[in-house]
Amino acid sequence: MKRVAVVLSGCGFLDGAEIHESVLTLLALDRAGTEVTCFAPDQPQAQVINHFTGQPSTESRNVLTESARIARGKIQPLSQADAGLFDALIVPGGFGAAKNLSSFATQGAECDINPDLVRLVKAMHQAGKPMGFICIAPALLPKMLGVPVRLTIGNDIDTAELIDEMGGEHVTCPVDDIVVDEEQKVVSTPAYMLAQGIAEAAQGIDKLVARVLVLSE
């Protein structure tokens, strides 16, 4: 049975992990018969957004505690993630990837990235294990890997330029497809960077999960 690590970044697309993307990923992995372990950083959220009004809130929330909502309580601190225990890694998107896993939302190409995520990603990469990054999350890959990597966040020009600036090679991609860097064993898909609904997001995510599992053979 394949063992897959999934890194979440909160709960809710405006300030955490995109819930649909996270659930679709977990569903596809479960249907494929994998053993999944969820992780998230044990730290305060960079920002809390009221998802009903879309406005910032003054309350404080913890990324791990919020991510546990999606994982139904079965989750571990990202600091405990050991690449040696897993065959693959998948990171769903949402603004949490750009606010909690990194400072990409505010600092762009100059962003800092969570050191535990960097450690995990580098270890997976060095071991030749495949990784899938969804939505905005692929933007972090060039900085973490330190090598040219082909990836997609869909077709957003400004974000694509930042990715190229960080050393990546952005590839325009429709919502129902994936971009695969065979050499680096990285798979990406636009999901809600382009998706108009959950069924559209599912098309690319299903392909991404399937390809990541093939690459882990």
JSON list of C-alpha atoms in Angstrom, two decimals:
[
{"chain": "A", "resi": 1, "resn": "MET", "atom": "CA", "xyz": [0.00, 0.00, 0.00]},
{"chain": "A", "resi": 2, "resn": "LYS", "atom": "CA", "xyz": [1.32, 3.41, -1.00]},
{"chain": "A", "resi": 3, "resn": "ARG", "atom": "CA", "xyz": [1.84, 5.90, 1.80]},
{"chain": "A", "resi": 4, "resn": "VAL", "atom": "CA", "xyz": [1.15, 9.54, 0.93]},
{"chain": "A", "resi": 5, "resn": "ALA", "atom": "CA", "xyz": [1.70, 12.69, 2.98]},
{"chain": "A", "resi": 6, "resn": "VAL", "atom": "CA", "xyz": [-0.79, 15.54, 2.46]},
{"chain": "A", "resi": 7, "resn": "VAL", "atom": "CA", "xyz": [0.16, 19.00, 3.76]},
{"chain": "A", "resi": 8, "resn": "LEU", "atom": "CA", "xyz": [-2.73, 21.29, 4.67]},
{"chain": "A", "resi": 9, "resn": "SER", "atom": "CA", "xyz": [-2.55, 25.00, 5.48]},
{"chain": "A", "resi": 10, "resn": "GLY", "atom": "CA", "xyz": [-5.73, 25.77, 7.44]},
{"chain": "A", "resi": 11, "resn": "CYS", "atom": "CA", "xyz": [-9.40, 25.48, 6.54]},
{"chain": "A", "resi": 12, "resn": "GLY", "atom": "CA", "xyz": [-10.96, 27.78, 3.96]},
{"chain": "A", "resi": 13, "resn": "PHE", "atom": "CA", "xyz": [-9.75, 29.12, 0.61]},
{"chain": "A", "resi": 14, "resn": "LEU", "atom": "CA", "xyz": [-9.28, 32.74, 1.73]},
{"chain": "A", "resi": 15, "resn": "ASP", "atom": "CA", "xyz": [-6.98, 32.05, 4.68]},
{"chain": "A", "resi": 16, "resn": "GLY", "atom": "CA", "xyz": [-6.17, 28.33, 4.70]},
{"chain": "A", "resi": 17, "resn": "ALA", "atom": "CA", "xyz": [-6.30, 25.18, 2.59]},
{"chain": "A", "resi": 18, "resn": "GLU", "atom": "CA", "xyz": [-8.93, 25.16, -0.17]},
{"chain": "A", "resi": 19, "resn": "ILE", "atom": "CA", "xyz": [-11.48, 22.75, 1.28]},
{"chain": "A", "resi": 20, "resn": "HIS", "atom": "CA", "xyz": [-12.75, 21.31, -2.01]},
{"chain": "A", "resi": 21, "resn": "GLU", "atom": "CA", "xyz": [-9.20, 20.73, -3.28]},
{"chain": "A", "resi": 22, "resn": "SER", "atom": "CA", "xyz": [-8.19, 19.09, -0.01]},
{"chain": "A", "resi": 23, "resn": "VAL", "atom": "CA", "xyz": [-11.24, 16.81, 0.11]},
{"chain": "A", "resi": 24, "resn": "LEU", "atom": "CA", "xyz": [-10.95, 15.88, -3.58]},
{"chain": "A", "resi": 25, "resn": "THR", "atom": "CA", "xyz": [-7.30, 14.97, -2.99]},
{"chain": "A", "resi": 26, "resn": "LEU", "atom": "CA", "xyz": [-8.14, 12.83, 0.04]},
{"chain": "A", "resi": 27, "resn": "LEU", "atom": "CA", "xyz": [-11.01, 11.17, -1.86]},
{"chain": "A", "resi": 28, "resn": "ALA", "atom": "CA", "xyz": [-8.85, 10.32, -4.87]},
{"chain": "A", "resi": 29, "resn": "LEU", "atom": "CA", "xyz": [-6.11, 8.94, -2.63]},
{"chain": "A", "resi": 30, "resn": "ASP", "atom": "CA", "xyz": [-8.59, 6.85, -0.62]},
{"chain": "A", "resi": 31, "resn": "ARG", "atom": "CA", "xyz": [-10.18, 5.47, -3.77]},
{"chain": "A", "resi": 32, "resn": "ALA", "atom": "CA", "xyz": [-6.71, 4.49, -4.98]},
{"chain": "A", "resi": 33, "resn": "GLY", "atom": "CA", "xyz": [-6.18, 2.47, -1.80]},
{"chain": "A", "resi": 34, "resn": "THR", "atom": "CA", "xyz": [-3.39, 4.58, -0.34]},
{"chain": "A", "resi": 35, "resn": "GLU", "atom": "CA", "xyz": [-2.58, 5.22, 3.31]},
{"chain": "A", "resi": 36, "resn": "VAL", "atom": "CA", "xyz": [-2.75, 8.98, 3.91]},
{"chain": "A", "resi": 37, "resn": "THR", "atom": "CA", "xyz": [-1.22, 11.03, 6.70]},
{"chain": "A", "resi": 38, "resn": "CYS", "atom": "CA", "xyz": [-2.14, 14.71, 6.95]},
{"chain": "A", "resi": 39, "resn": "PHE", "atom": "CA", "xyz": [0.22, 17.36, 8.27]},
{"chain": "A", "resi": 40, "resn": "ALA", "atom": "CA", "xyz": [0.00, 21.10, 8.94]},
{"chain": "A", "resi": 41, "resn": "PRO", "atom": "CA", "xyz": [2.22, 23.68, 10.62]},
{"chain": "A", "resi": 42, "resn": "ASP", "atom": "CA", "xyz": [1.51, 24.23, 14.32]},
{"chain": "A", "resi": 43, "resn": "GLN", "atom": "CA", "xyz": [1.47, 28.03, 14.14]},
{"chain": "A", "resi": 44, "resn": "PRO", "atom": "CA", "xyz": [-0.96, 30.95, 14.15]},
{"chain": "A", "resi": 45, "resn": "GLN", "atom": "CA", "xyz": [-2.66, 31.77, 10.84]},
{"chain": "A", "resi": 46, "resn": "ALA", "atom": "CA", "xyz": [-1.22, 34.81, 9.09]},
{"chain": "A", "resi": 47, "resn": "GLN", "atom": "CA", "xyz": [-4.75, 36.15, 8.75]},
{"chain": "A", "resi": 48, "resn": "VAL", "atom": "CA", "xyz": [-8.32, 35.08, 9.54]},
{"chain": "A", "resi": 49, "resn": "ILE", "atom": "CA", "xyz": [-11.02, 35.85, 6.96]},
{"chain": "A", "resi": 50, "resn": "ASN", "atom": "CA", "xyz": [-14.77, 35.67, 7.53]},
{"chain": "A", "resi": 51, "resn": "HIS", "atom": "CA", "xyz": [-15.78, 33.43, 4.62]},
{"chain": "A", "resi": 52, "resn": "PHE", "atom": "CA", "xyz": [-19.38, 34.69, 4.74]},
{"chain": "A", "resi": 53, "resn": "THR", "atom": "CA", "xyz": [-18.49, 38.35, 4.29]},
{"chain": "A", "resi": 54, "resn": "GLY", "atom": "CA", "xyz": [-15.03, 37.96, 2.74]},
{"chain": "A", "resi": 55, "resn": "GLN", "atom": "CA", "xyz": [-13.72, 40.48, 5.26]},
{"chain": "A", "resi": 56, "resn": "PRO", "atom": "CA", "xyz": [-10.71, 40.13, 7.62]},
{"chain": "A", "resi": 57, "resn": "SER", "atom": "CA", "xyz": [-11.50, 39.15, 11.21]},
{"chain": "A", "resi": 58, "resn": "THR", "atom": "CA", "xyz": [-9.66, 40.12, 14.39]},
{"chain": "A", "resi": 59, "resn": "GLU", "atom": "CA", "xyz": [-9.73, 36.59, 15.82]},
{"chain": "A", "resi": 60, "resn": "SER", "atom": "CA", "xyz": [-6.69, 34.33, 16.01]},
{"chain": "A", "resi": 61, "resn": "ARG", "atom": "CA", "xyz": [-6.65, 30.75, 14.72]},
{"chain": "A", "resi": 62, "resn": "ASN", "atom": "CA", "xyz": [-4.04, 27.98, 14.62]},
{"chain": "A", "resi": 63, "resn": "VAL", "atom": "CA", "xyz": [-3.18, 26.38, 11.26]},
{"chain": "A", "resi": 64, "resn": "LEU", "atom": "CA", "xyz": [-2.90, 22.85, 12.65]},
{"chain": "A", "resi": 65, "resn": "THR", "atom": "CA", "xyz": [-6.16, 23.15, 14.65]},
{"chain": "A", "resi": 66, "resn": "GLU", "atom": "CA", "xyz": [-8.04, 24.47, 11.62]},
{"chain": "A", "resi": 67, "resn": "SER", "atom": "CA", "xyz": [-6.55, 21.86, 9.26]},
{"chain": "A", "resi": 68, "resn": "ALA", "atom": "CA", "xyz": [-7.73, 19.17, 11.67]},
{"chain": "A", "resi": 69, "resn": "ARG", "atom": "CA", "xyz": [-11.30, 20.07, 10.65]},
{"chain": "A", "resi": 70, "resn": "ILE", "atom": "CA", "xyz": [-10.60, 18.78, 7.13]},
{"chain": "A", "resi": 71, "resn": "ALA", "atom": "CA", "xyz": [-8.61, 15.77, 8.33]},
{"chain": "A", "resi": 72, "resn": "ARG", "atom": "CA", "xyz": [-11.35, 14.79, 10.82]},
{"chain": "A", "resi": 73, "resn": "GLY", "atom": "CA", "xyz": [-8.82, 15.16, 13.63]},
{"chain": "A", "resi": 74, "resn": "LYS", "atom": "CA", "xyz": [-6.29, 12.75, 12.15]},
{"chain": "A", "resi": 75, "resn": "ILE", "atom": "CA", "xyz": [-3.37, 15.10, 11.58]},
{"chain": "A", "resi": 76, "resn": "GLN", "atom": "CA", "xyz": [0.17, 15.69, 12.82]},
{"chain": "A", "resi": 77, "resn": "PRO", "atom": "CA", "xyz": [2.39, 18.78, 13.15]},
{"chain": "A", "resi": 78, "resn": "LEU", "atom": "CA", "xyz": [4.36, 19.38, 9.95]},
{"chain": "A", "resi": 79, "resn": "SER", "atom": "CA", "xyz": [7.56, 19.42, 12.03]},
{"chain": "A", "resi": 80, "resn": "GLN", "atom": "CA", "xyz": [7.08, 15.65, 12.57]},
{"chain": "A", "resi": 81, "resn": "ALA", "atom": "CA", "xyz": [6.83, 14.74, 8.89]},
{"chain": "A", "resi": 82, "resn": "ASP", "atom": "CA", "xyz": [9.52, 12.23, 7.90]},
{"chain": "A", "resi": 83, "resn": "ALA", "atom": "CA", "xyz": [10.05, 11.86, 4.14]},
{"chain": "A", "resi": 84, "resn": "GLY", "atom": "CA", "xyz": [11.44, 8.37, 4.71]},
{"chain": "A", "resi": 85, "resn": "LEU", "atom": "CA", "xyz": [7.99, 7.12, 5.72]},
{"chain": "A", "resi": 86, "resn": "PHE", "atom": "CA", "xyz": [6.21, 8.18, 2.53]},
{"chain": "A", "resi": 87, "resn": "ASP", "atom": "CA", "xyz": [6.08, 7.27, -1.15]},
{"chain": "A", "resi": 88, "resn": "ALA", "atom": "CA", "xyz": [4.69, 10.64, -2.27]},
{"chain": "A", "resi": 89, "resn": "LEU", "atom": "CA", "xyz": [3.66, 14.12, -1.12]},
{"chain": "A", "resi": 90, "resn": "ILE", "atom": "CA", "xyz": [0.67, 16.24, -2.18]},
{"chain": "A", "resi": 91, "resn": "VAL", "atom": "CA", "xyz": [-0.01, 19.86, -1.24]},
{"chain": "A", "resi": 92, "resn": "PRO", "atom": "CA", "xyz": [-3.48, 21.33, -1.98]},
{"chain": "A", "resi": 93, "resn": "GLY", "atom": "CA", "xyz": [-3.84, 25.06, -2.61]},
{"chain": "A", "resi": 94, "resn": "GLY", "atom": "CA", "xyz": [-5.88, 27.88, -1.16]},
{"chain": "A", "resi": 95, "resn": "PHE", "atom": "CA", "xyz": [-4.49, 31.15, 0.17]},
{"chain": "A", "resi": 96, "resn": "GLY", "atom": "CA", "xyz": [-3.10, 29.19, 3.13]},
{"chain": "A", "resi": 97, "resn": "ALA", "atom": "CA", "xyz": [-0.31, 28.01, 0.83]},
{"chain": "A", "resi": 98, "resn": "ALA", "atom": "CA", "xyz": [0.55, 31.64, 0.09]},
{"chain": "A", "resi": 99, "resn": "LYS", "atom": "CA", "xyz": [-0.10, 32.99, 3.61]},
{"chain": "A", "resi": 100, "resn": "ASN", "atom": "CA", "xyz": [0.61, 30.19, 6.11]},
{"chain": "A", "resi": 101, "resn": "LEU", "atom": "CA", "xyz": [3.01, 27.85, 4.32]},
{"chain": "A", "resi": 102, "resn": "SER", "atom": "CA", "xyz": [4.81, 30.89, 2.91]},
{"chain": "A", "resi": 103, "resn": "SER", "atom": "CA", "xyz": [4.63, 34.66, 2.60]},
{"chain": "A", "resi": 104, "resn": "PHE", "atom": "CA", "xyz": [4.09, 34.46, -1.18]},
{"chain": "A", "resi": 105, "resn": "ALA", "atom": "CA", "xyz": [0.81, 36.40, -0.95]},
{"chain": "A", "resi": 106, "resn": "THR", "atom": "CA", "xyz": [2.58, 39.49, 0.41]},
{"chain": "A", "resi": 107, "resn": "GLN", "atom": "CA", "xyz": [6.20, 39.08, -0.74]},
{"chain": "A", "resi": 108, "resn": "GLY", "atom": "CA", "xyz": [5.97, 37.30, -4.08]},
{"chain": "A", "resi": 109, "resn": "ALA", "atom": "CA", "xyz": [9.32, 36.06, -5.38]},
{"chain": "A", "resi": 110, "resn": "GLU", "atom": "CA", "xyz": [11.05, 37.30, -2.19]},
{"chain": "A", "resi": 111, "resn": "CYS", "atom": "CA", "xyz": [8.83, 35.12, 0.01]},
{"chain": "A", "resi": 112, "resn": "ASP", "atom": "CA", "xyz": [9.88, 33.04, 2.98]},
{"chain": "A", "resi": 113, "resn": "ILE", "atom": "CA", "xyz": [8.69, 29.43, 3.10]},
{"chain": "A", "resi": 114, "resn": "ASN", "atom": "CA", "xyz": [7.91, 27.33, 6.17]},
{"chain": "A", "resi": 115, "resn": "PRO", "atom": "CA", "xyz": [11.22, 25.56, 7.01]},
{"chain": "A", "resi": 116, "resn": "ASP", "atom": "CA", "xyz": [9.48, 22.28, 7.87]},
{"chain": "A", "resi": 117, "resn": "LEU", "atom": "CA", "xyz": [7.84, 22.24, 4.44]},
{"chain": "A", "resi": 118, "resn": "VAL", "atom": "CA", "xyz": [11.15, 23.05, 2.76]},
{"chain": "A", "resi": 119, "resn": "ARG", "atom": "CA", "xyz": [12.86, 20.24, 4.67]},
{"chain": "A", "resi": 120, "resn": "LEU", "atom": "CA", "xyz": [10.14, 17.73, 3.72]},
{"chain": "A", "resi": 121, "resn": "VAL", "atom": "CA", "xyz": [10.04, 18.76, 0.05]},
{"chain": "A", "resi": 122, "resn": "LYS", "atom": "CA", "xyz": [13.82, 18.66, -0.32]},
{"chain": "A", "resi": 123, "resn": "ALA", "atom": "CA", "xyz": [14.02, 15.25, 1.33]},
{"chain": "A", "resi": 124, "resn": "MET", "atom": "CA", "xyz": [11.28, 13.84, -0.93]},
{"chain": "A", "resi": 125, "resn": "HIS", "atom": "CA", "xyz": [12.98, 15.33, -3.99]},
{"chain": "A", "resi": 126, "resn": "GLN", "atom": "CA", "xyz": [16.42, 14.00, -3.07]},
{"chain": "A", "resi": 127, "resn": "ALA", "atom": "CA", "xyz": [14.92, 10.54, -2.54]},
{"chain": "A", "resi": 128, "resn": "GLY", "atom": "CA", "xyz": [13.35, 10.66, -6.01]},
{"chain": "A", "resi": 129, "resn": "LYS", "atom": "CA", "xyz": [9.82, 10.54, -4.63]},
{"chain": "A", "resi": 130, "resn": "PRO", "atom": "CA", "xyz": [7.01, 12.26, -6.57]},
{"chain": "A", "resi": 131, "resn": "MET", "atom": "CA", "xyz": [5.12, 15.34, -5.41]},
{"chain": "A", "resi": 132, "resn": "GLY", "atom": "CA", "xyz": [1.83, 16.89, -6.48]},
{"chain": "A", "resi": 133, "resn": "PHE", "atom": "CA", "xyz": [1.13, 20.59, -5.95]},
{"chain": "A", "resi": 134, "resn": "ILE", "atom": "CA", "xyz": [-2.30, 22.10, -6.58]},
{"chain": "A", "resi": 135, "resn": "CYS", "atom": "CA", "xyz": [-3.67, 25.57, -7.38]},
{"chain": "A", "resi": 136, "resn": "ILE", "atom": "CA", "xyz": [-1.29, 28.30, -6.08]},
{"chain": "A", "resi": 137, "resn": "ALA", "atom": "CA", "xyz": [0.92, 25.85, -4.14]},
{"chain": "A", "resi": 138, "resn": "PRO", "atom": "CA", "xyz": [3.18, 25.02, -7.15]},
{"chain": "A", "resi": 139, "resn": "ALA", "atom": "CA", "xyz": [4.50, 28.61, -7.04]},
{"chain": "A", "resi": 140, "resn": "LEU", "atom": "CA", "xyz": [6.60, 27.63, -4.01]},
{"chain": "A", "resi": 141, "resn": "LEU", "atom": "CA", "xyz": [8.43, 24.78, -5.78]},
{"chain": "A", "resi": 142, "resn": "PRO", "atom": "CA", "xyz": [11.23, 26.65, -7.61]},
{"chain": "A", "resi": 143, "resn": "LYS", "atom": "CA", "xyz": [12.41, 28.30, -4.39]},
{"chain": "A", "resi": 144, "resn": "MET", "atom": "CA", "xyz": [12.21, 25.08, -2.35]},
{"chain": "A", "resi": 145, "resn": "LEU", "atom": "CA", "xyz": [13.90, 22.81, -4.90]},
{"chain": "A", "resi": 146, "resn": "GLY", "atom": "CA", "xyz": [16.51, 25.25, -6.16]},
{"chain": "A", "resi": 147, "resn": "VAL", "atom": "CA", "xyz": [16.39, 23.67, -9.62]},
{"chain": "A", "resi": 148, "resn": "PRO", "atom": "CA", "xyz": [14.47, 24.58, -12.79]},
{"chain": "A", "resi": 149, "resn": "VAL", "atom": "CA", "xyz": [11.05, 22.90, -12.54]},
{"chain": "A", "resi": 150, "resn": "ARG", "atom": "CA", "xyz": [8.15, 22.84, -15.00]},
{"chain": "A", "resi": 151, "resn": "LEU", "atom": "CA", "xyz": [4.83, 23.60, -13.36]},
{"chain": "A", "resi": 152, "resn": "THR", "atom": "CA", "xyz": [1.48, 25.33, -13.77]},
{"chain": "A", "resi": 153, "resn": "ILE", "atom": "CA", "xyz": [-0.85, 27.58, -11.82]},
{"chain": "A", "resi": 154, "resn": "GLY", "atom": "CA", "xyz": [-3.16, 27.82, -14.84]},
{"chain": "A", "resi": 155, "resn": "ASN", "atom": "CA", "xyz": [-2.80, 30.97, -16.93]},
{"chain": "A", "resi": 156, "resn": "ASP", "atom": "CA", "xyz": [-2.45, 33.91, -14.52]},
{"chain": "A", "resi": 157, "resn": "ILE", "atom": "CA", "xyz": [0.19, 36.12, -16.18]},
{"chain": "A", "resi": 158, "resn": "ASP", "atom": "CA", "xyz": [1.37, 37.96, -13.05]},
{"chain": "A", "resi": 159, "resn": "THR", "atom": "CA", "xyz": [1.83, 34.80, -10.99]},
{"chain": "A", "resi": 160, "resn": "ALA", "atom": "CA", "xyz": [3.49, 33.02, -13.94]},
{"chain": "A", "resi": 161, "resn": "GLU", "atom": "CA", "xyz": [6.01, 35.86, -14.19]},
{"chain": "A", "resi": 162, "resn": "LEU", "atom": "CA", "xyz": [6.81, 35.55, -10.48]},
{"chain": "A", "resi": 163, "resn": "ILE", "atom": "CA", "xyz": [7.34, 31.80, -10.92]},
{"chain": "A", "resi": 164, "resn": "ASP", "atom": "CA", "xyz": [9.74, 32.41, -13.79]},
{"chain": "A", "resi": 165, "resn": "GLU", "atom": "CA", "xyz": [11.53, 35.02, -11.66]},
{"chain": "A", "resi": 166, "resn": "MET", "atom": "CA", "xyz": [11.95, 32.42, -8.90]},
{"chain": "A", "resi": 167, "resn": "GLY", "atom": "CA", "xyz": [13.57, 29.99, -11.33]},
{"chain": "A", "resi": 168, "resn": "GLY", "atom": "CA", "xyz": [10.59, 27.91, -12.41]},
{"chain": "A", "resi": 169, "resn": "GLU", "atom": "CA", "xyz": [9.26, 27.33, -15.91]},
{"chain": "A", "resi": 170, "resn": "HIS", "atom": "CA", "xyz": [5.55, 28.11, -15.99]},
{"chain": "A", "resi": 171, "resn": "VAL", "atom": "CA", "xyz": [3.39, 26.15, -18.43]},
{"chain": "A", "resi": 172, "resn": "THR", "atom": "CA", "xyz": [-0.12, 27.38, -19.29]},
{"chain": "A", "resi": 173, "resn": "CYS", "atom": "CA", "xyz": [-2.59, 24.60, -18.54]},
{"chain": "A", "resi": 174, "resn": "PRO", "atom": "CA", "xyz": [-6.41, 24.17, -18.64]},
{"chain": "A", "resi": 175, "resn": "VAL", "atom": "CA", "xyz": [-8.35, 23.31, -15.50]},
{"chain": "A", "resi": 176, "resn": "ASP", "atom": "CA", "xyz": [-8.92, 19.67, -16.48]},
{"chain": "A", "resi": 177, "resn": "ASP", "atom": "CA", "xyz": [-5.27, 18.84, -17.12]},
{"chain": "A", "resi": 178, "resn": "ILE", "atom": "CA", "xyz": [-1.89, 18.50, -15.39]},
{"chain": "A", "resi": 179, "resn": "VAL", "atom": "CA", "xyz": [1.70, 19.52, -16.05]},
{"chain": "A", "resi": 180, "resn": "VAL", "atom": "CA", "xyz": [4.28, 16.84, -15.33]},
{"chain": "A", "resi": 181, "resn": "ASP", "atom": "CA", "xyz": [8.00, 17.45, -14.84]},
{"chain": "A", "resi": 182, "resn": "GLU", "atom": "CA", "xyz": [9.20, 13.88, -15.32]},
{"chain": "A", "resi": 183, "resn": "GLU", "atom": "CA", "xyz": [12.78, 14.68, -14.37]},
{"chain": "A", "resi": 184, "resn": "GLN", "atom": "CA", "xyz": [11.91, 16.36, -11.06]},
{"chain": "A", "resi": 185, "resn": "LYS", "atom": "CA", "xyz": [8.90, 14.07, -10.46]},
{"chain": "A", "resi": 186, "resn": "VAL", "atom": "CA", "xyz": [6.60, 17.03, -9.89]},
{"chain": "A", "resi": 187, "resn": "VAL", "atom": "CA", "xyz": [2.95, 17.16, -10.98]},
{"chain": "A", "resi": 188, "resn": "SER", "atom": "CA", "xyz": [0.79, 20.31, -10.85]},
{"chain": "A", "resi": 189, "resn": "THR", "atom": "CA", "xyz": [-2.76, 21.31, -11.79]},
{"chain": "A", "resi": 190, "resn": "PRO", "atom": "CA", "xyz": [-4.61, 24.67, -11.70]},
{"chain": "A", "resi": 191, "resn": "ALA", "atom": "CA", "xyz": [-7.76, 23.57, -9.78]},
{"chain": "A", "resi": 192, "resn": "TYR", "atom": "CA", "xyz": [-9.42, 26.70, -8.36]},
{"chain": "A", "resi": 193, "resn": "MET", "atom": "CA", "xyz": [-6.94, 29.02, -10.05]},
{"chain": "A", "resi": 194, "resn": "LEU", "atom": "CA", "xyz": [-9.28, 28.32, -12.99]},
{"chain": "A", "resi": 195, "resn": "ALA", "atom": "CA", "xyz": [-12.13, 26.06, -11.83]},
{"chain": "A", "resi": 196, "resn": "GLN", "atom": "CA", "xyz": [-15.68, 27.41, -11.93]},
{"chain": "A", "resi": 197, "resn": "GLY", "atom": "CA", "xyz": [-16.93, 24.59, -9.72]},
{"chain": "A", "resi": 198, "resn": "ILE", "atom": "CA", "xyz": [-16.01, 21.48, -7.77]},
{"chain": "A", "resi": 199, "resn": "ALA", "atom": "CA", "xyz": [-16.49, 19.09, -10.72]},
{"chain": "A", "resi": 200, "resn": "GLU", "atom": "CA", "xyz": [-14.00, 21.07, -12.81]},
{"chain": "A", "resi": 201, "resn": "ALA", "atom": "CA", "xyz": [-11.49, 21.10, -9.97]},
{"chain": "A", "resi": 202, "resn": "ALA", "atom": "CA", "xyz": [-11.92, 17.34, -9.59]},
{"chain": "A", "resi": 203, "resn": "GLN", "atom": "CA", "xyz": [-10.89, 16.61, -13.20]},
{"chain": "A", "resi": 204, "resn": "GLY", "atom": "CA", "xyz": [-7.37, 17.94, -12.77]},
{"chain": "A", "resi": 205, "resn": "ILE", "atom": "CA", "xyz": [-6.94, 16.73, -9.20]},
{"chain": "A", "resi": 206, "resn": "ASP", "atom": "CA", "xyz": [-7.95, 13.17, -10.12]},
{"chain": "A", "resi": 207, "resn": "LYS", "atom": "CA", "xyz": [-5.35, 13.20, -12.92]},
{"chain": "A", "resi": 208, "resn": "LEU", "atom": "CA", "xyz": [-2.73, 14.65, -10.59]},
{"chain": "A", "resi": 209, "resn": "VAL", "atom": "CA", "xyz": [-3.25, 12.00, -7.91]},
{"chain": "A", "resi": 210, "resn": "ALA", "atom": "CA", "xyz": [-3.21, 9.20, -10.50]},
{"chain": "A", "resi": 211, "resn": "ARG", "atom": "CA", "xyz": [0.04, 10.45, -12.05]},
{"chain": "A", "resi": 212, "resn": "VAL", "atom": "CA", "xyz": [1.75, 11.00, -8.70]},
{"chain": "A", "resi": 213, "resn": "LEU", "atom": "CA", "xyz": [0.93, 7.39, -7.76]},
{"chain": "A", "resi": 214, "resn": "VAL", "atom": "CA", "xyz": [2.27, 6.10, -11.09]},
{"chain": "A", "resi": 215, "resn": "LEU", "atom": "CA", "xyz": [5.49, 8.06, -10.57]},
{"chain": "A", "resi": 216, "resn": "SER", "atom": "CA", "xyz": [5.86, 6.47, -7.13]},
{"chain": "A", "resi": 217, "resn": "GLU", "atom": "CA", "xyz": [6.12, 2.98, -8.62]}
]
